[in-house]
mmCIF file with all atom_site columns, C-alpha atoms in Angstrom:
data_model
loop_
_atom_site.group_PDB
_atom_site.id
_atom_site.type_symbol
_atom_site.label_atom_id
_atom_site.label_alt_id
_atom_site.label_comp_id
_atom_site.label_asym_id
_atom_site.label_entity_id
_atom_site.label_seq_id
_atom_site.pdbx_PDB_ins_code
_atom_site.Cartn_x
_atom_site.Cartn_y
_atom_site.Cartn_z
_atom_site.occupancy
_atom_site.B_iso_or_equiv
_atom_site.pdbx_formal_charge
_atom_site.auth_seq_id
_atom_site.auth_comp_id
_atom_site.auth_asym_id
_atom_site.auth_atom_id
_atom_site.pdbx_PDB_model_num
ATOM 1   C CA . MET A 1 1   ? 85.098  132.650 71.385  1.00 66.00 ? 8   MET A CA 1
ATOM 2   C CA . GLY A 1 2   ? 87.738  132.625 73.819  1.00 73.00 ? 9   GLY A CA 1
ATOM 3   C CA . PRO A 1 3   ? 87.927  130.204 76.868  1.00 75.00 ? 10  PRO A CA 1
ATOM 4   C CA . ALA A 1 4   ? 86.431  132.826 79.089  1.00 80.00 ? 11  ALA A CA 1
ATOM 5   C CA . GLU A 1 5   ? 83.514  132.975 76.836  1.00 82.00 ? 12  GLU A CA 1
ATOM 6   C CA . ILE A 1 6   ? 82.880  129.483 76.032  1.00 83.00 ? 13  ILE A CA 1
ATOM 7   C CA . VAL A 1 7   ? 83.107  128.408 80.063  1.00 81.00 ? 14  VAL A CA 1
ATOM 8   C CA . ALA A 1 8   ? 80.792  131.240 80.792  1.00 81.00 ? 15  ALA A CA 1
ATOM 9   C CA . SER A 1 9   ? 78.569  130.407 77.972  1.00 81.00 ? 16  SER A CA 1
ATOM 10  C CA . LEU A 1 10  ? 78.674  126.730 79.027  1.00 85.00 ? 17  LEU A CA 1
ATOM 11  C CA . LYS A 1 11  ? 75.044  127.148 81.154  1.00 83.00 ? 18  LYS A CA 1
ATOM 12  C CA . GLU A 1 12  ? 73.173  127.152 77.925  1.00 85.00 ? 19  GLU A CA 1
ATOM 13  C CA . LEU A 1 13  ? 74.335  123.758 76.978  1.00 86.00 ? 20  LEU A CA 1
ATOM 14  C CA . CYS A 1 14  ? 73.358  122.655 80.546  1.00 86.00 ? 21  CYS A CA 1
ATOM 15  C CA . GLU A 1 15  ? 69.947  124.215 79.990  1.00 86.00 ? 22  GLU A CA 1
ATOM 16  C CA . GLU A 1 16  ? 69.515  122.549 76.463  1.00 86.00 ? 23  GLU A CA 1
ATOM 17  C CA . GLU A 1 17  ? 70.987  119.021 77.487  1.00 85.00 ? 24  GLU A CA 1
ATOM 18  C CA . GLY A 1 18  ? 68.975  118.883 81.038  1.00 80.00 ? 25  GLY A CA 1
ATOM 19  C CA . PRO A 1 19  ? 71.042  117.304 83.881  1.00 78.00 ? 26  PRO A CA 1
ATOM 20  C CA . ARG A 1 20  ? 73.055  114.566 82.199  1.00 78.00 ? 27  ARG A CA 1
ATOM 21  C CA . PHE A 1 21  ? 75.277  114.451 78.992  1.00 84.00 ? 28  PHE A CA 1
ATOM 22  C CA . PRO A 1 22  ? 78.141  113.235 77.427  1.00 86.00 ? 29  PRO A CA 1
ATOM 23  C CA . THR A 1 23  ? 81.731  114.607 77.142  1.00 86.00 ? 30  THR A CA 1
ATOM 24  C CA . GLU A 1 24  ? 81.098  114.571 73.040  1.00 88.00 ? 31  GLU A CA 1
ATOM 25  C CA . ARG A 1 25  ? 78.307  116.398 73.487  1.00 90.00 ? 32  ARG A CA 1
ATOM 26  C CA . ILE A 1 26  ? 80.508  119.349 74.956  1.00 87.00 ? 33  ILE A CA 1
ATOM 27  C CA . VAL A 1 27  ? 83.257  118.524 72.245  1.00 86.00 ? 34  VAL A CA 1
ATOM 28  C CA . GLY A 1 28  ? 80.193  118.982 69.706  1.00 87.00 ? 35  GLY A CA 1
ATOM 29  C CA . TRP A 1 29  ? 78.842  122.192 71.350  1.00 86.00 ? 36  TRP A CA 1
ATOM 30  C CA . ILE A 1 30  ? 82.506  123.588 71.394  1.00 85.00 ? 37  ILE A CA 1
ATOM 31  C CA . GLU A 1 31  ? 82.672  123.357 67.358  1.00 84.00 ? 38  GLU A CA 1
ATOM 32  C CA . GLU A 1 32  ? 79.598  124.723 67.128  1.00 84.00 ? 39  GLU A CA 1
ATOM 33  C CA . GLN A 1 33  ? 80.242  127.598 68.789  1.00 81.00 ? 40  GLN A CA 1
ATOM 34  C CA . ASN A 1 34  ? 83.645  128.338 66.652  1.00 80.00 ? 41  ASN A CA 1
ATOM 35  C CA . GLY A 1 35  ? 85.636  127.602 69.941  1.00 79.00 ? 42  GLY A CA 1
ATOM 36  C CA . TYR A 1 36  ? 88.275  125.753 68.275  1.00 77.00 ? 43  TYR A CA 1
ATOM 37  C CA . GLU A 1 37  ? 90.060  128.358 66.338  1.00 75.00 ? 44  GLU A CA 1
ATOM 38  C CA . SER A 1 38  ? 92.280  126.895 64.108  1.00 79.00 ? 45  SER A CA 1
ATOM 39  C CA . ASN A 1 39  ? 93.421  123.227 63.412  1.00 84.00 ? 46  ASN A CA 1
ATOM 40  C CA . ALA A 1 40  ? 96.670  124.179 64.483  1.00 86.00 ? 47  ALA A CA 1
ATOM 41  C CA . GLU A 1 41  ? 95.529  125.687 67.733  1.00 82.00 ? 48  GLU A CA 1
ATOM 42  C CA . LEU A 1 42  ? 93.763  122.453 68.315  1.00 84.00 ? 49  LEU A CA 1
ATOM 43  C CA . ILE A 1 43  ? 96.394  120.351 67.610  1.00 89.00 ? 50  ILE A CA 1
ATOM 44  C CA . ALA A 1 44  ? 99.053  122.184 69.922  1.00 87.00 ? 51  ALA A CA 1
ATOM 45  C CA . TYR A 1 45  ? 96.163  121.858 72.738  1.00 84.00 ? 52  TYR A CA 1
ATOM 46  C CA . ALA A 1 46  ? 96.003  118.433 71.965  1.00 88.00 ? 53  ALA A CA 1
ATOM 47  C CA . LYS A 1 47  ? 99.605  117.792 72.324  1.00 91.00 ? 54  LYS A CA 1
ATOM 48  C CA . ARG A 1 48  ? 99.979  119.809 75.472  1.00 88.00 ? 55  ARG A CA 1
ATOM 49  C CA . MET A 1 49  ? 96.932  118.023 77.059  1.00 88.00 ? 56  MET A CA 1
ATOM 50  C CA . LYS A 1 50  ? 98.419  114.574 75.718  1.00 90.00 ? 57  LYS A CA 1
ATOM 51  C CA . ALA A 1 51  ? 102.146 115.434 77.369  1.00 90.00 ? 58  ALA A CA 1
ATOM 52  C CA . ARG A 1 52  ? 100.137 116.599 80.560  1.00 89.00 ? 59  ARG A CA 1
ATOM 53  C CA . HIS A 1 53  ? 98.320  113.052 80.633  1.00 90.00 ? 60  HIS A CA 1
ATOM 54  C CA . TYR A 1 54  ? 101.566 111.045 80.529  1.00 91.00 ? 61  TYR A CA 1
ATOM 55  C CA . ALA A 1 55  ? 102.838 112.922 83.059  1.00 90.00 ? 62  ALA A CA 1
ATOM 56  C CA . ARG A 1 56  ? 100.213 112.151 85.156  1.00 89.00 ? 63  ARG A CA 1
ATOM 57  C CA . MET A 1 57  ? 100.546 108.791 84.553  1.00 93.00 ? 64  MET A CA 1
ATOM 58  C CA . LEU A 1 58  ? 104.237 108.535 85.828  1.00 94.00 ? 65  LEU A CA 1
ATOM 59  C CA . MET A 1 59  ? 104.176 106.986 89.461  1.00 95.00 ? 66  MET A CA 1
ATOM 60  C CA . TYR A 1 60  ? 106.259 107.180 92.570  1.00 95.00 ? 67  TYR A CA 1
ATOM 61  C CA . ASP A 1 61  ? 106.302 103.719 94.414  1.00 95.00 ? 68  ASP A CA 1
ATOM 62  C CA . ASP A 1 62  ? 106.380 104.968 98.059  1.00 93.00 ? 69  ASP A CA 1
ATOM 63  C CA . GLU A 1 63  ? 108.125 101.582 99.846  1.00 92.00 ? 70  GLU A CA 1
ATOM 64  C CA . GLU A 1 64  ? 107.825 103.040 103.384 1.00 89.00 ? 71  GLU A CA 1
ATOM 65  C CA . SER A 1 65  ? 103.889 103.351 103.223 1.00 89.00 ? 72  SER A CA 1
ATOM 66  C CA . GLY A 1 66  ? 103.108 101.001 100.517 1.00 91.00 ? 73  GLY A CA 1
ATOM 67  C CA . LEU A 1 67  ? 101.211 104.249 98.122  1.00 91.00 ? 74  LEU A CA 1
ATOM 68  C CA . ARG A 1 68  ? 101.772 104.826 94.721  1.00 92.00 ? 75  ARG A CA 1
ATOM 69  C CA . VAL A 1 69  ? 101.550 108.540 94.392  1.00 92.00 ? 76  VAL A CA 1
ATOM 70  C CA . LYS A 1 70  ? 101.683 110.746 91.344  1.00 92.00 ? 77  LYS A CA 1
ATOM 71  C CA . ARG A 1 71  ? 105.443 111.441 90.808  1.00 93.00 ? 78  ARG A CA 1
ATOM 72  C CA . LEU A 1 72  ? 105.246 114.774 88.879  1.00 92.00 ? 79  LEU A CA 1
ATOM 73  C CA . TRP A 1 73  ? 102.999 117.740 90.099  1.00 89.00 ? 80  TRP A CA 1
ATOM 74  C CA . SER A 1 74  ? 102.268 120.415 87.714  1.00 87.00 ? 81  SER A CA 1
ATOM 75  C CA . PHE A 1 75  ? 102.726 124.484 88.934  1.00 85.00 ? 82  PHE A CA 1
ATOM 76  C CA . ALA A 1 76  ? 102.144 127.712 86.929  1.00 86.00 ? 83  ALA A CA 1
ATOM 77  C CA . ASP A 1 77  ? 104.906 130.211 87.272  1.00 83.00 ? 84  ASP A CA 1
ATOM 78  C CA . ARG A 1 78  ? 103.834 133.363 88.396  1.00 86.00 ? 85  ARG A CA 1
ATOM 79  C CA . HIS A 1 79  ? 106.593 135.515 86.931  1.00 87.00 ? 86  HIS A CA 1
ATOM 80  C CA . SER A 1 80  ? 106.664 133.646 83.250  1.00 86.00 ? 87  SER A CA 1
ATOM 81  C CA . GLY A 1 81  ? 103.145 132.610 82.903  1.00 82.00 ? 88  GLY A CA 1
ATOM 82  C CA . GLY A 1 82  ? 104.416 128.918 82.407  1.00 82.00 ? 89  GLY A CA 1
ATOM 83  C CA . ARG A 1 83  ? 103.828 125.531 83.660  1.00 81.00 ? 90  ARG A CA 1
ATOM 84  C CA . PHE A 1 84  ? 106.384 123.450 85.184  1.00 89.00 ? 91  PHE A CA 1
ATOM 85  C CA . TYR A 1 85  ? 106.700 120.315 86.982  1.00 90.00 ? 92  TYR A CA 1
ATOM 86  C CA . HIS A 1 86  ? 108.173 118.997 90.158  1.00 91.00 ? 93  HIS A CA 1
ATOM 87  C CA . ASP A 1 87  ? 109.689 115.691 90.314  1.00 94.00 ? 94  ASP A CA 1
ATOM 88  C CA . ILE A 1 88  ? 108.827 114.645 94.281  1.00 93.00 ? 95  ILE A CA 1
ATOM 89  C CA . ALA A 1 89  ? 111.779 111.639 93.873  1.00 93.00 ? 96  ALA A CA 1
ATOM 90  C CA . GLN A 1 90  ? 113.829 114.633 93.650  1.00 94.00 ? 97  GLN A CA 1
ATOM 91  C CA . LEU A 1 91  ? 112.597 116.104 97.187  1.00 93.00 ? 98  LEU A CA 1
ATOM 92  C CA . SER A 1 92  ? 114.697 115.481 100.262 1.00 95.00 ? 99  SER A CA 1
ATOM 93  C CA . PRO A 1 93  ? 113.411 111.911 101.987 1.00 94.00 ? 100 PRO A CA 1
ATOM 94  C CA . ASP A 1 94  ? 112.345 113.963 104.833 1.00 95.00 ? 101 ASP A CA 1
ATOM 95  C CA . ARG A 1 95  ? 110.138 116.335 102.713 1.00 95.00 ? 102 ARG A CA 1
ATOM 96  C CA . ARG A 1 96  ? 109.175 113.472 100.026 1.00 94.00 ? 103 ARG A CA 1
ATOM 97  C CA . ARG A 1 97  ? 107.556 111.394 103.543 1.00 94.00 ? 104 ARG A CA 1
ATOM 98  C CA . LYS A 1 98  ? 105.665 114.549 104.656 1.00 95.00 ? 105 LYS A CA 1
ATOM 99  C CA . LEU A 1 99  ? 104.197 115.125 101.073 1.00 94.00 ? 106 LEU A CA 1
ATOM 100 C CA . ILE A 1 100 ? 102.932 111.614 100.688 1.00 94.00 ? 107 ILE A CA 1
ATOM 101 C CA . GLU A 1 101 ? 101.487 111.303 104.190 1.00 93.00 ? 108 GLU A CA 1
ATOM 102 C CA . GLN A 1 102 ? 99.753  114.823 103.601 1.00 93.00 ? 109 GLN A CA 1
ATOM 103 C CA . TYR A 1 103 ? 98.962  113.112 100.015 1.00 91.00 ? 110 TYR A CA 1
ATOM 104 C CA . SER A 1 104 ? 97.372  110.076 101.559 1.00 90.00 ? 111 SER A CA 1
ATOM 105 C CA . HIS A 1 105 ? 94.943  112.172 103.782 1.00 89.00 ? 112 HIS A CA 1
ATOM 106 C CA . PHE A 1 106 ? 93.484  114.621 100.896 1.00 90.00 ? 113 PHE A CA 1
ATOM 107 C CA . ALA A 1 107 ? 93.401  111.855 98.905  1.00 87.00 ? 114 ALA A CA 1
ATOM 108 C CA . GLU A 1 108 ? 90.873  110.415 101.296 1.00 87.00 ? 115 GLU A CA 1
ATOM 109 C CA . GLN A 1 109 ? 89.051  113.106 101.793 1.00 88.00 ? 116 GLN A CA 1
ATOM 110 C CA . LEU A 1 110 ? 88.490  112.836 97.905  1.00 88.00 ? 117 LEU A CA 1
ATOM 111 C CA . ARG A 1 111 ? 87.293  109.791 97.658  1.00 87.00 ? 118 ARG A CA 1
ATOM 112 C CA . SER A 1 112 ? 84.938  110.361 100.369 1.00 83.00 ? 119 SER A CA 1
ATOM 113 C CA . VAL A 1 113 ? 83.078  113.259 98.386  1.00 84.00 ? 120 VAL A CA 1
ATOM 114 C CA . ARG A 1 114 ? 83.614  111.102 95.113  1.00 86.00 ? 121 ARG A CA 1
ATOM 115 C CA . ARG A 1 115 ? 81.779  108.279 96.881  1.00 85.00 ? 122 ARG A CA 1
ATOM 116 C CA . ALA A 1 116 ? 78.929  111.019 98.618  1.00 82.00 ? 123 ALA A CA 1
ATOM 117 C CA . MET A 1 117 ? 78.580  112.463 95.087  1.00 84.00 ? 124 MET A CA 1
ATOM 118 C CA . ALA A 1 118 ? 78.431  109.494 92.756  1.00 84.00 ? 125 ALA A CA 1
ATOM 119 C CA . ASP A 1 119 ? 75.773  108.230 95.638  1.00 82.00 ? 126 ASP A CA 1
ATOM 120 C CA . TYR A 1 120 ? 73.685  111.687 95.140  1.00 82.00 ? 127 TYR A CA 1
ATOM 121 C CA . PHE A 1 121 ? 73.363  111.466 91.679  1.00 81.00 ? 128 PHE A CA 1
ATOM 122 C CA . ALA A 1 122 ? 72.577  107.519 92.162  1.00 82.00 ? 129 ALA A CA 1
ATOM 123 C CA . GLY A 1 123 ? 69.586  108.453 93.736  1.00 80.00 ? 130 GLY A CA 1
ATOM 124 C CA . GLN A 1 124 ? 70.854  107.659 97.484  1.00 77.00 ? 131 GLN A CA 1
ATOM 125 C CA . GLU A 1 125 ? 71.400  111.100 99.007  1.00 67.00 ? 132 GLU A CA 1
ATOM 126 C CA . PHE A 1 126 ? 73.962  109.653 101.731 1.00 64.00 ? 133 PHE A CA 1
ATOM 127 C CA . PHE A 1 127 ? 75.142  113.409 102.049 1.00 63.00 ? 134 PHE A CA 1
ATOM 128 C CA . GLU A 1 128 ? 74.623  112.705 106.096 1.00 66.00 ? 135 GLU A CA 1
ATOM 129 C CA . PHE A 1 129 ? 76.174  109.483 106.388 1.00 59.00 ? 136 PHE A CA 1
ATOM 130 C CA . TYR A 1 130 ? 79.707  111.204 104.704 1.00 55.00 ? 137 TYR A CA 1
ATOM 131 C CA . THR A 1 131 ? 79.414  114.369 106.588 1.00 60.00 ? 138 THR A CA 1
ATOM 132 C CA . GLY A 1 132 ? 78.814  112.709 109.880 1.00 57.00 ? 139 GLY A CA 1
ATOM 133 C CA . GLU A 1 133 ? 81.647  110.050 109.559 1.00 52.00 ? 140 GLU A CA 1
ATOM 134 C CA . GLU A 1 134 ? 83.974  113.095 108.859 1.00 51.00 ? 141 GLU A CA 1
ATOM 135 C CA . SER A 1 135 ? 82.545  114.965 111.710 1.00 50.00 ? 142 SER A CA 1
ATOM 136 C CA . GLU A 1 136 ? 82.950  112.075 114.225 1.00 53.00 ? 143 GLU A CA 1
ATOM 137 C CA . ARG A 1 137 ? 86.819  112.594 112.743 1.00 50.00 ? 144 ARG A CA 1
ATOM 138 C CA . HIS A 1 138 ? 87.055  116.211 113.882 1.00 47.00 ? 145 HIS A CA 1
ATOM 139 C CA . GLU A 1 139 ? 85.394  115.301 117.168 1.00 52.00 ? 146 GLU A CA 1
ATOM 140 C CA . THR A 1 140 ? 87.826  112.687 117.868 1.00 49.00 ? 147 THR A CA 1
ATOM 141 C CA . ALA A 1 141 ? 91.055  114.899 116.654 1.00 47.00 ? 148 ALA A CA 1
ATOM 142 C CA . GLY A 1 142 ? 89.877  117.281 118.891 1.00 47.00 ? 149 GLY A CA 1
ATOM 143 C CA . GLN A 1 143 ? 89.626  115.088 121.787 1.00 50.00 ? 150 GLN A CA 1
ATOM 144 C CA . ARG A 1 144 ? 93.077  113.651 121.271 1.00 45.00 ? 151 ARG A CA 1
ATOM 145 C CA . ARG A 1 145 ? 94.649  117.375 121.406 1.00 41.00 ? 152 ARG A CA 1
#
């Protein structure tokens, strides 16, 4: 069973386990489906994931804004199909400043989404609060233009 089939059939696990289950259950389920074709393949995959994990841990400290931003950003090369990393410390100061400003904006939006989802699953269901907050920002931004 390949990755696409495993992902497509995960809905069976969701139906069996109910609304809440740990990552370890997904790992066990993939093993039950013979989703790890060989130990060598699994070890190679684990090594790539560990390398990506370490790459995500390298941070860039922006002195101007005081933010810590992930320094290495990966992307898939359309031509080779491989994954490569771009080091934001190698960008020109202007491009890096603009990227960090945009990153800050998107990170705040993502935090709002995560808070809303966490609140929802905690039973609070505050979506109106978060969407209202975002709507006010858009209205205010539109009035400034």
